[in-house]
CSV table of C-alpha atoms in Angstrom, one decimal:
chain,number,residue,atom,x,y,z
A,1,UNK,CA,5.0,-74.5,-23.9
A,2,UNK,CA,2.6,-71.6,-25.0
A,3,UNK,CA,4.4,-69.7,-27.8
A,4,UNK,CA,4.7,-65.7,-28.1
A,5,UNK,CA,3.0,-63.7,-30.9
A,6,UNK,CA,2.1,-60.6,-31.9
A,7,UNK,CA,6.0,-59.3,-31.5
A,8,UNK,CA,5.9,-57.4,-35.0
A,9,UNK,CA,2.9,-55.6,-34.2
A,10,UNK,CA,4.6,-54.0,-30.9
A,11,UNK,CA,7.8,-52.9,-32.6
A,12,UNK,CA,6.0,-51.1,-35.1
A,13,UNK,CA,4.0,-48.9,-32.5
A,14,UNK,CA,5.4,-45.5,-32.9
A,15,UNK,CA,5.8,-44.8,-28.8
A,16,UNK,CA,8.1,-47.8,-28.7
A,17,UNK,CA,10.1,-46.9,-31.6
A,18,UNK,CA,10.6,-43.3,-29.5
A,19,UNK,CA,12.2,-45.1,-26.8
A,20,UNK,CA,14.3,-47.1,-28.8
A,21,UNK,CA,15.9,-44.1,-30.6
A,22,UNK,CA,16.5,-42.4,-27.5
A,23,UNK,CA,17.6,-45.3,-25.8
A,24,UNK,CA,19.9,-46.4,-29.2
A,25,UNK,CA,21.1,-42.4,-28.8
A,26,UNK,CA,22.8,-42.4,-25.2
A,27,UNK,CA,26.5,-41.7,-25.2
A,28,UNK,CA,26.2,-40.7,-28.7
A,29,UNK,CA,24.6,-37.1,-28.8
A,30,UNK,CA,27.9,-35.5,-29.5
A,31,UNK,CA,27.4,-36.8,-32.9
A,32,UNK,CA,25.3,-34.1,-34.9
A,33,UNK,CA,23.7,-37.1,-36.9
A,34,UNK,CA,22.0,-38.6,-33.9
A,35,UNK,CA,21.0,-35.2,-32.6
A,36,UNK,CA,19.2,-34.4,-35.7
A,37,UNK,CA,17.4,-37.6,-35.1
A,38,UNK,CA,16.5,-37.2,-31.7
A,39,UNK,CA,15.5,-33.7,-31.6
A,40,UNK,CA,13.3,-35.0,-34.8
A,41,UNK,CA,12.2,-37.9,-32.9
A,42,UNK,CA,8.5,-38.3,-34.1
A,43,UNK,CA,9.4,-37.9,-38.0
A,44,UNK,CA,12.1,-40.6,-37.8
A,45,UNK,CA,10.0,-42.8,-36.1
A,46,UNK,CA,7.2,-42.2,-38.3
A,47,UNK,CA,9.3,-43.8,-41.6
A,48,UNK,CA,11.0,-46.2,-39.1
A,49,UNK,CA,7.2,-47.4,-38.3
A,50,UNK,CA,7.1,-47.2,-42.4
A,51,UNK,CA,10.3,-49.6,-43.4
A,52,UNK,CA,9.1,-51.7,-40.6
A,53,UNK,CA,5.5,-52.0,-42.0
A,54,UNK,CA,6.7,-52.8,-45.3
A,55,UNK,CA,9.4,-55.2,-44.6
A,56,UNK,CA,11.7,-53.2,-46.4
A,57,UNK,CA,14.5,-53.0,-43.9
A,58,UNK,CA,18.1,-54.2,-45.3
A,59,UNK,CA,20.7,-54.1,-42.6
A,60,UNK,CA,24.1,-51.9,-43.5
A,61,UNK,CA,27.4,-53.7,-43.2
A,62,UNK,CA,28.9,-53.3,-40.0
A,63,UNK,CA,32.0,-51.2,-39.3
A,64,UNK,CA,34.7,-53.0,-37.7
A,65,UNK,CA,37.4,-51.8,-35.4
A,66,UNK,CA,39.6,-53.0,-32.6
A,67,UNK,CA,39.9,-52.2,-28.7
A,68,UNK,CA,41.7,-53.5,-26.2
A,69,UNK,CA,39.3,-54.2,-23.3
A,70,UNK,CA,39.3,-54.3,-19.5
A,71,UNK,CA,42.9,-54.0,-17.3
A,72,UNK,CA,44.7,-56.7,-19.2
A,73,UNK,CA,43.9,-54.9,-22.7
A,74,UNK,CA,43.1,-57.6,-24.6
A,75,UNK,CA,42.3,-57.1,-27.7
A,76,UNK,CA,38.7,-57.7,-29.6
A,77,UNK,CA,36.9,-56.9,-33.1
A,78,UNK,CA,34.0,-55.7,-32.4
A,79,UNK,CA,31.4,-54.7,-35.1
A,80,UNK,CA,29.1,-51.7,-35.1
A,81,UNK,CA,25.9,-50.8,-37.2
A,82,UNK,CA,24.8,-47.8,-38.0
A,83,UNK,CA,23.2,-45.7,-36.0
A,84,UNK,CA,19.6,-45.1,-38.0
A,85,UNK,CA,18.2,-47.4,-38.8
A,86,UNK,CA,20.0,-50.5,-37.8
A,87,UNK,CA,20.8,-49.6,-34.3
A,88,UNK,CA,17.1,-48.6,-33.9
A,89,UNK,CA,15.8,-51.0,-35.6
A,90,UNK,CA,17.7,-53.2,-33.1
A,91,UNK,CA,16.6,-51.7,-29.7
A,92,UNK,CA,13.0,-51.7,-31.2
A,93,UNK,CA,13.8,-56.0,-31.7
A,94,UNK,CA,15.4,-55.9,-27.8
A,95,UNK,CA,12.3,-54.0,-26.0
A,96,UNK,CA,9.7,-56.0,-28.3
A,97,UNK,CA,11.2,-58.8,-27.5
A,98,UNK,CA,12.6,-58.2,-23.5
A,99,UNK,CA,9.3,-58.8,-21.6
A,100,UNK,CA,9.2,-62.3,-22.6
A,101,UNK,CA,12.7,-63.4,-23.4
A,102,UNK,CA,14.3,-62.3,-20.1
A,103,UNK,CA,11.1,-64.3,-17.9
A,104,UNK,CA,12.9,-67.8,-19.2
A,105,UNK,CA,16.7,-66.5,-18.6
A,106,UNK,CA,17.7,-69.0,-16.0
A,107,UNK,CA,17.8,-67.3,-12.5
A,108,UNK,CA,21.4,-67.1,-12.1
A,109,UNK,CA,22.6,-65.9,-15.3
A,110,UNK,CA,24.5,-62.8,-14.4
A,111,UNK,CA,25.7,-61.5,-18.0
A,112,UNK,CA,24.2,-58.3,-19.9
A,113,UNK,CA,20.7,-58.7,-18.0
A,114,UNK,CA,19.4,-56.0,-16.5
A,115,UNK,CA,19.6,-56.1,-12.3
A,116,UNK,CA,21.6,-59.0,-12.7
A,117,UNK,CA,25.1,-58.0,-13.2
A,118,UNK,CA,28.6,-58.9,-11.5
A,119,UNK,CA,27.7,-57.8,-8.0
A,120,UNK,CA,24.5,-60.1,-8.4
A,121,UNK,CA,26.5,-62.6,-9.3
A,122,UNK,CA,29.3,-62.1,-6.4
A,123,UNK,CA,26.3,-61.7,-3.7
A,124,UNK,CA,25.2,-65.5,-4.1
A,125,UNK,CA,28.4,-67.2,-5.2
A,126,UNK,CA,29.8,-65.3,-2.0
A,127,UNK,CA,26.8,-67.0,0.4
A,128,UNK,CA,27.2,-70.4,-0.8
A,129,UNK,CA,30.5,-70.4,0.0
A,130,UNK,CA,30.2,-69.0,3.8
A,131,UNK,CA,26.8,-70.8,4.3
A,132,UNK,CA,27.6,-74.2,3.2
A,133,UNK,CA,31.1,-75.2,3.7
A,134,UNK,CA,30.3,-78.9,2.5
A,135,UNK,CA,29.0,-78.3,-1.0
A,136,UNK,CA,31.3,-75.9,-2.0
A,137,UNK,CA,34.3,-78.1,-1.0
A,138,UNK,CA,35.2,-78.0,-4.8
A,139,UNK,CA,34.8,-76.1,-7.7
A,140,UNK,CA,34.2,-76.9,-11.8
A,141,UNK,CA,35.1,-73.7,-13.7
A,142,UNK,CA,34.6,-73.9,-17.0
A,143,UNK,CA,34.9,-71.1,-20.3
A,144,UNK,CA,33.3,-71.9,-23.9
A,145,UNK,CA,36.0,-71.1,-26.4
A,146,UNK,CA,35.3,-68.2,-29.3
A,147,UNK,CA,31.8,-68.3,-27.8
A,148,UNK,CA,30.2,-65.0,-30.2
A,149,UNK,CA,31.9,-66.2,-33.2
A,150,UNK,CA,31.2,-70.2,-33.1
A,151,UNK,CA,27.1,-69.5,-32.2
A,152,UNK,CA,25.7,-70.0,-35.8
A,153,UNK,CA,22.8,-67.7,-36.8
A,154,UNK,CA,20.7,-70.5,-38.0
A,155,UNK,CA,20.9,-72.5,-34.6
A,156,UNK,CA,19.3,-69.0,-32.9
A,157,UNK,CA,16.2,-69.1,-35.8
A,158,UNK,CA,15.3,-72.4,-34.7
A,159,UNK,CA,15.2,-71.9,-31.4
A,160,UNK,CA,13.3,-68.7,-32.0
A,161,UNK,CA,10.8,-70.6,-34.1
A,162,UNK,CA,10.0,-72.8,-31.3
A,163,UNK,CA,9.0,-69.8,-28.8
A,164,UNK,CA,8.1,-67.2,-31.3
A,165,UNK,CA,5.3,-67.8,-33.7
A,166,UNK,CA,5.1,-64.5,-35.3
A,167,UNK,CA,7.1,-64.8,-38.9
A,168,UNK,CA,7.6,-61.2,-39.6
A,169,UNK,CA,9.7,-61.2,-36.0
A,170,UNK,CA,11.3,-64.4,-37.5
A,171,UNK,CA,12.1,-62.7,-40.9
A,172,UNK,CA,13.7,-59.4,-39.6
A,173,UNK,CA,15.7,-61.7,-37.0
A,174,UNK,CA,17.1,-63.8,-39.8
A,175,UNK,CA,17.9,-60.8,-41.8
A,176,UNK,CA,19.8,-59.1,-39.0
A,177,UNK,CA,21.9,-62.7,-37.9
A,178,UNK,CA,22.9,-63.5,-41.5
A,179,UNK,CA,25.3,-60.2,-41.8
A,180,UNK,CA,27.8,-62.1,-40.6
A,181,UNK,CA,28.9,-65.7,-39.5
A,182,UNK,CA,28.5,-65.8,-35.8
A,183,UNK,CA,27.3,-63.3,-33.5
A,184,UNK,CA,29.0,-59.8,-33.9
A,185,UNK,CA,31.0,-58.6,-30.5
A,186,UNK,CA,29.2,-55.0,-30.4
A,187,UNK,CA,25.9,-55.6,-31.4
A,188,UNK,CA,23.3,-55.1,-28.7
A,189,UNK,CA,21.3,-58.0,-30.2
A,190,UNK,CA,24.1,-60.4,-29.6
A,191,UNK,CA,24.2,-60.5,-25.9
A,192,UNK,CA,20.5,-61.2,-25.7
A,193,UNK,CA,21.0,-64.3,-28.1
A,194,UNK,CA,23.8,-65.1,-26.8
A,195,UNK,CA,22.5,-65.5,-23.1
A,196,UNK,CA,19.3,-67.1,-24.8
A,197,UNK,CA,21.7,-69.5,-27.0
A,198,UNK,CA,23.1,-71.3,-23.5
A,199,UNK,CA,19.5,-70.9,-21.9
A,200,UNK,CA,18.6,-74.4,-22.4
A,201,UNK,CA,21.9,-75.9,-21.1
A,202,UNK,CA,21.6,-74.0,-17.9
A,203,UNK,CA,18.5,-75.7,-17.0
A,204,UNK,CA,19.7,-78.9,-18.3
A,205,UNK,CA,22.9,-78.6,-16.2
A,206,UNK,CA,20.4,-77.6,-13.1
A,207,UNK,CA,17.8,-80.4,-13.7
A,208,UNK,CA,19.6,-83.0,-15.2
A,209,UNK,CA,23.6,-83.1,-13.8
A,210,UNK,CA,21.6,-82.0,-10.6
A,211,UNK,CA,24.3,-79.2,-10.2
A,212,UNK,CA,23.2,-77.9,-6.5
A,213,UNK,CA,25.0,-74.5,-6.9
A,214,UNK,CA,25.3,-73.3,-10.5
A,215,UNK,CA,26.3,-69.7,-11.6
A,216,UNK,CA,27.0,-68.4,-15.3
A,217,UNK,CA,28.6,-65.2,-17.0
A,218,UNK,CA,28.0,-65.0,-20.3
A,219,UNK,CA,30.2,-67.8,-21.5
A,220,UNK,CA,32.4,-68.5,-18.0
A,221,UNK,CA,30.5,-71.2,-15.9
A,222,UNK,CA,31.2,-71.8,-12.4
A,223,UNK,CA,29.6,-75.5,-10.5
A,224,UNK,CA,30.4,-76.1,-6.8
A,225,UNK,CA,30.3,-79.4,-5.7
A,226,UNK,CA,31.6,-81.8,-2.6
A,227,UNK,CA,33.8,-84.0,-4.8
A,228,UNK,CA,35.8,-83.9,-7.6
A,229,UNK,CA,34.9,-86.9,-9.6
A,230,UNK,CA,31.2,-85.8,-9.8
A,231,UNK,CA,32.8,-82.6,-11.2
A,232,UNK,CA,34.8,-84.1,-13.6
A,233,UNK,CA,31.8,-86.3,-14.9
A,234,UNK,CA,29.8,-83.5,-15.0
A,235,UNK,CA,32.5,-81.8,-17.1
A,236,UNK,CA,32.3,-84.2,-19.8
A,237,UNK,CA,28.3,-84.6,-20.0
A,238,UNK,CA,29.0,-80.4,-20.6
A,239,UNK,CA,31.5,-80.6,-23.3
A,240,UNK,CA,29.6,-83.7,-25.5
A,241,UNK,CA,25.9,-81.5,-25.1
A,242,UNK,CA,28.1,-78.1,-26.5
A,243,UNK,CA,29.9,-79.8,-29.0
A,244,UNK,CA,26.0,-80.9,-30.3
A,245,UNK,CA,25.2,-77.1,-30.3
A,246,UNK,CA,28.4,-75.7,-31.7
A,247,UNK,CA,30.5,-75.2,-29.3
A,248,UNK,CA,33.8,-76.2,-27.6
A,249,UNK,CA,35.0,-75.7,-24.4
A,250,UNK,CA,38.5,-73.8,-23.7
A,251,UNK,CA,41.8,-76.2,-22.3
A,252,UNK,CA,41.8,-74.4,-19.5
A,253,UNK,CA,39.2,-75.6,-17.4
A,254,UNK,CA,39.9,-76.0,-13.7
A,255,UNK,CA,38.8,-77.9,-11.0
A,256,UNK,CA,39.9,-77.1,-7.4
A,257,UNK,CA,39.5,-77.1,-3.7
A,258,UNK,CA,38.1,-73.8,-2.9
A,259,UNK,CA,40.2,-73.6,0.5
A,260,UNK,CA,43.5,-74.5,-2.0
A,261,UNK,CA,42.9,-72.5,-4.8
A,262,UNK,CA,40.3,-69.4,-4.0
A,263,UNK,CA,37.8,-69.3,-7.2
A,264,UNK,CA,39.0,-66.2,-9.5
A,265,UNK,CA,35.6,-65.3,-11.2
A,266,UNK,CA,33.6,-62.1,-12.4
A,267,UNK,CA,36.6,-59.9,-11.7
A,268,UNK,CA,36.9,-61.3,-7.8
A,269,UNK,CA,39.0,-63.8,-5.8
A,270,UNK,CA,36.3,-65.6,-3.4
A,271,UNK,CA,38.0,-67.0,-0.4
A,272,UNK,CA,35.7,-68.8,2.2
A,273,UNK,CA,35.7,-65.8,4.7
A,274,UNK,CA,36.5,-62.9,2.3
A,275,UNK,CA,35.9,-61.6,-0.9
A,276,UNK,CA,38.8,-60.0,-2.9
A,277,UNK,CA,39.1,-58.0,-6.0
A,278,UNK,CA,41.1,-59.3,-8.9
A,279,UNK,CA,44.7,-58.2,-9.0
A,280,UNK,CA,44.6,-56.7,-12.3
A,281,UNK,CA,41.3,-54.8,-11.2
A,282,UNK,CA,43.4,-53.2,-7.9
A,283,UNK,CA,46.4,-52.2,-9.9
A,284,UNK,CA,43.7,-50.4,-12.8
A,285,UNK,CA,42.0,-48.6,-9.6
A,286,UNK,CA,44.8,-47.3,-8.6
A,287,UNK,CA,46.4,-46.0,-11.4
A,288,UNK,CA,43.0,-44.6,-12.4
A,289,UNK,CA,42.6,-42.6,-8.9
A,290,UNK,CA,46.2,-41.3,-9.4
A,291,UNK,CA,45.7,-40.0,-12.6
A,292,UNK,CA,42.5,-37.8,-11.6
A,293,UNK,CA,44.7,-37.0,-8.6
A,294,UNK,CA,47.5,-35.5,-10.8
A,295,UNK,CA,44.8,-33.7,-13.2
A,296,UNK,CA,43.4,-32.1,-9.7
A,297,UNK,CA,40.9,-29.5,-10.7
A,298,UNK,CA,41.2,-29.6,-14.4
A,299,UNK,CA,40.1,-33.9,-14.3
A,300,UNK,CA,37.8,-34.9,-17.2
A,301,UNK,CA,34.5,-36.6,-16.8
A,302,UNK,CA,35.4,-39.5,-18.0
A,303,UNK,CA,38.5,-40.5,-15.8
A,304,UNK,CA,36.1,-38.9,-12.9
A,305,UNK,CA,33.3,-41.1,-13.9
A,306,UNK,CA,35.7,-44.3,-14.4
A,307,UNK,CA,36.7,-43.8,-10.8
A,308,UNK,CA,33.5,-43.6,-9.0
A,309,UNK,CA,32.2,-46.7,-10.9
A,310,UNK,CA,35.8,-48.3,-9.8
A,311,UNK,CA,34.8,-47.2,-5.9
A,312,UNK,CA,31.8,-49.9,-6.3
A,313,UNK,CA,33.9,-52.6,-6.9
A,314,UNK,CA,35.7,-51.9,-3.7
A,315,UNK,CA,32.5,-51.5,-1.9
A,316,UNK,CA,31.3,-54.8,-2.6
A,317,UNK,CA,34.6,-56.1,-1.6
A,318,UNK,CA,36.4,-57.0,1.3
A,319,UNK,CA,39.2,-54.4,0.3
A,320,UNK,CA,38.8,-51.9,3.0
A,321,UNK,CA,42.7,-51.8,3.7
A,322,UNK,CA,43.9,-51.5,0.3
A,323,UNK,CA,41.4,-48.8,-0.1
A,324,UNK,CA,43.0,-46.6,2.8
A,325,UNK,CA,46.7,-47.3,1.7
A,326,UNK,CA,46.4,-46.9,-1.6
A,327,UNK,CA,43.6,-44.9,-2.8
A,328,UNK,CA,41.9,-42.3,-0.2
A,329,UNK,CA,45.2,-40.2,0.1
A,330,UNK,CA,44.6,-39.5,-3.4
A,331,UNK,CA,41.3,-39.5,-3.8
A,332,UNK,CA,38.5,-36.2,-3.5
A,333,UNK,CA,35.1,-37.7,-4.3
A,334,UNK,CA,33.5,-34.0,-4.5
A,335,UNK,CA,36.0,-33.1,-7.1
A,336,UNK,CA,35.2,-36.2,-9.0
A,337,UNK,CA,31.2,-35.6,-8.5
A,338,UNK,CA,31.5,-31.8,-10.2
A,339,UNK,CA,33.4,-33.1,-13.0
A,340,UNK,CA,30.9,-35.8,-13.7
A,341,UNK,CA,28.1,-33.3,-13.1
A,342,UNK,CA,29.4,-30.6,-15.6
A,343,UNK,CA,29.7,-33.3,-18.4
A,344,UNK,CA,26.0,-33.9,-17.8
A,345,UNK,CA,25.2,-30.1,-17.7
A,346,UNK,CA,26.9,-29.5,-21.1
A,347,UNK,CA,24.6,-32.8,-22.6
A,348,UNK,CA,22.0,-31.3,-21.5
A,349,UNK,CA,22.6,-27.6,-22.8
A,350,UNK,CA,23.2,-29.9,-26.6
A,351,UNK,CA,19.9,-31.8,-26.2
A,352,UNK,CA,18.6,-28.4,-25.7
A,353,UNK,CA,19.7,-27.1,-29.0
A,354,UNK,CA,21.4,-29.5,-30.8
A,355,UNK,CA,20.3,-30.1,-34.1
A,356,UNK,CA,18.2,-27.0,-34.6
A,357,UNK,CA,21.1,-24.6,-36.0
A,358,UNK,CA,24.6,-23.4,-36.1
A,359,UNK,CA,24.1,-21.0,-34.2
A,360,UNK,CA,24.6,-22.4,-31.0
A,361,UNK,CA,25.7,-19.5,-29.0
A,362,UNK,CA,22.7,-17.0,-29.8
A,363,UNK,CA,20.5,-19.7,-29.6
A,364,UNK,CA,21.5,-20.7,-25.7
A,365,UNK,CA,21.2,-17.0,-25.0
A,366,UNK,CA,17.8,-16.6,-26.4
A,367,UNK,CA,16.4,-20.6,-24.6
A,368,UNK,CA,18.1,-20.0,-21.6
A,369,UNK,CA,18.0,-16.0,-21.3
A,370,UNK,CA,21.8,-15.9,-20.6
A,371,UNK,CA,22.7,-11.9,-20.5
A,372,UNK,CA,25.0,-10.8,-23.1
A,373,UNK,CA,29.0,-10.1,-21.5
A,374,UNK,CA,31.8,-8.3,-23.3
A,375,UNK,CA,34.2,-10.2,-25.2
A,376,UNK,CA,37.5,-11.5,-24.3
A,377,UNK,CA,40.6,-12.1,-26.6
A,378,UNK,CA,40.1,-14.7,-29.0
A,379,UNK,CA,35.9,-14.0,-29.1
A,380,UNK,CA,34.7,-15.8,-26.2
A,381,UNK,CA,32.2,-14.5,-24.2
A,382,UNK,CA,32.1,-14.5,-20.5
A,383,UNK,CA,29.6,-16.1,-18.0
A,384,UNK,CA,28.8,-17.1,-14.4
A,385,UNK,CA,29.0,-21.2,-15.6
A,386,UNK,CA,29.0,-20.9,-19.6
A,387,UNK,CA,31.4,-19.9,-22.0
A,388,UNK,CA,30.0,-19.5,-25.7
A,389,UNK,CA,32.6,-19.8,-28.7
A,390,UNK,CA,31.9,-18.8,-32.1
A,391,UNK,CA,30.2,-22.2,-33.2
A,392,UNK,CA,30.7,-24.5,-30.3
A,393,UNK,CA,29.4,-24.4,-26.2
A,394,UNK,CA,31.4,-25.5,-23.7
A,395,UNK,CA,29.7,-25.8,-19.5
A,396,UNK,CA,32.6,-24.9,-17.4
A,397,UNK,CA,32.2,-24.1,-13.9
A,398,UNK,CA,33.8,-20.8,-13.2
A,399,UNK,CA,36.2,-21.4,-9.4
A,400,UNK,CA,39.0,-18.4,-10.1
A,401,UNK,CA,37.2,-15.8,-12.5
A,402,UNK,CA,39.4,-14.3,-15.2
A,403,UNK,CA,40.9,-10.4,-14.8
A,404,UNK,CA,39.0,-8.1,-16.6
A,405,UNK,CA,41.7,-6.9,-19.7
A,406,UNK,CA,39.9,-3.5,-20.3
């Protein structure tokens, strides 16, 4: 196997190092840190190009905090870098490294890769299953225990070494993964590894156990099969080649008749003629939708956006009639659309001007030409869809205009 050089080179081209801080900035221009950065994108990614060139990068510790994730709100420690350099430095690694990396990524690995997410993943497992009854008569389901944490750094280097031969790609790598003892939850670095970690072991499990339909999710595997002592065997050729990598597979492993037990996996239920959503998932739709509902006019982008990324689930579903019980009396899509659309107005106005002065207000007025109004109580000026405060904007749009005190 041919092995990849040259990597160091392309992450120190200042173009790519643009796109990495802009890419390292989304969600995060209300900071005014990484709006100074971005609106100063070509001097920051001149002395990025600089630390880069001269090796002199040392990652920051991380920051570590805990969130409860996803509708059961369990609980995680996730660890974030800093934004400049580390979290640069990072997406300049990711889109050095994605071109090649993500080419080997075994076909159906459905975790973190993009155009290959959890509706991927549902599409295919959802046509083996109505296409051919007689090798999806069972399922192996299968989840690798700690997963992030128990991947050791060193492991990753050597299987970097064997398809990178650039050092100086090797070096910053090893520098990054040694901050800690497995991979950090929250790192964007760690999903690629992670998915690049279990690479080999797909193919092996596709090749060698001669799994015939074969579907991974980061760390939850799924093997369909026509009887249950293969699956079993196969089981225990899995757990001996993990434990020789690291790992250790949970207790809970399961393995069913699919017209028994329907297979609960990437957040659905897949019978053999339908496709559910997961219970938890339909209760955390619904309370979502009724919440924008009770907000009505005054909704904030996030819930709105939370919602309409909640309506895809049920659209790749077979959920038509709990979506006309239990959702569409409450819901008003063009209500959530506007809110969503405002948000993106205001990031937009801040991208504008963010960074360049306090001054906000005059500023707008002078970029945008916004005419000067009088002044309500409190010093807040009027507009069609802005109002300007002393030292902060806020995009609202305008639907009952406010009596005119004078």
């Amino acid at each position: 196997m041919k092995r990849i050089g040259y990597l160091y080179d392309k992450m120190c081209d200042v173009d790519l190092i643009k796109e990495a801080i802009h890419n390292a900035a989304k969600e995060k221009m209300h900071y005014a840190h990484v709006r100074k950065i971005v609106t100063n994108d070509d001097k920051y990614a001149q002395k990025i190009k600089y630390i880069l060139e001269e090796e002199s990068f040392e990652p920051s510790p991380y920051i570590n905090d805990v969130i409860k994730e996803g509708p059961n709100r369990k609980q995680r420690e996730i660890s974030k870098p800093r934004f400049y350099p580390d979290q640069v430095i990072h997406w300049c690694i990711y889109l050095a490294l994605k071109p090649w990396l993500f080419n080997r990524f075994y076909g159906l690995n459905c975790g973190s890769i993009p155009g290959k997410g959890v509706h991927y993943g549902k599409r295919h497992a959802a046509k083996w299953i109505r296409s051919d009854r007689k090798n999806t008569k069972y399922y192996l389901k299968l989840d690798v225990r700690k997963f992030y944490q128990s991947i050791q750094p060193q492991r990753i280097i050597e299987k970097l070494k064997r398809i990178i031969k650039d050092e100086r790609f090797i070096r910053i790598n090893a520098k990054i993964l040694s901050m800690s003892d497995g991979l950090p939850i929250g790192m964007l670095l760690s999903q690629v590894y992670a998915n690049f970690f279990l690479t080999n072991i797909d193919y092996w499990i596709k090749q060698e156990l001669k799994a015939k339909y074969y579907i991974r999710y980061m760390d939850d595997m799924v093997i369909f099969g026509n009887n249950k002592k293969s699956l079993h065997k196969m089981r225990e050729e899995i757990d001996r080649r993990l434990n020789e990598n690291g790992l250790q597979l949970k207790s809970n492993w399961q393995v069913c008749r699919l017209d028994k037990e329907p297979l609960d996996f990437m957040g659905f239920r897949f019978y053999r003629k339908h496709t559910a959503l997961r219970k938890c998932i339909m209760f955390s739709i619904t309370r979502k939708v009724r919440k924008a509902y009770r907000a009505g006019a005054n909704v904030s982008a996030g819930s709105a956006a939370a919602v309409i990324s909640y309506l895809g689930w049920i659209t790749h579903s077979d959920s038509y009639g709990m979506f006309c019980k239990w959702i569409k009396p409450y819901l008003c899509i063009s209500r959530l659309k506007d809110a969503v659309r405002r948000k993106q107005k205001y990031e937009n106005i801040r991208k504008l001007v963010g960074g360049e002065t306090g001054r906000m207000g005059q500023d707008i007025q002078q970029k945008q030409n916004i005419p000067q109004h009088r002044c309500y109580p409190g010093g807040r000026r009027r507009n069609n869809n802005l109002q300007v405060y002393s030292n902060r904007v806020y995009e609202q749009r305008v639907c009952c205009p406010e009596p005119d005190p004078g």
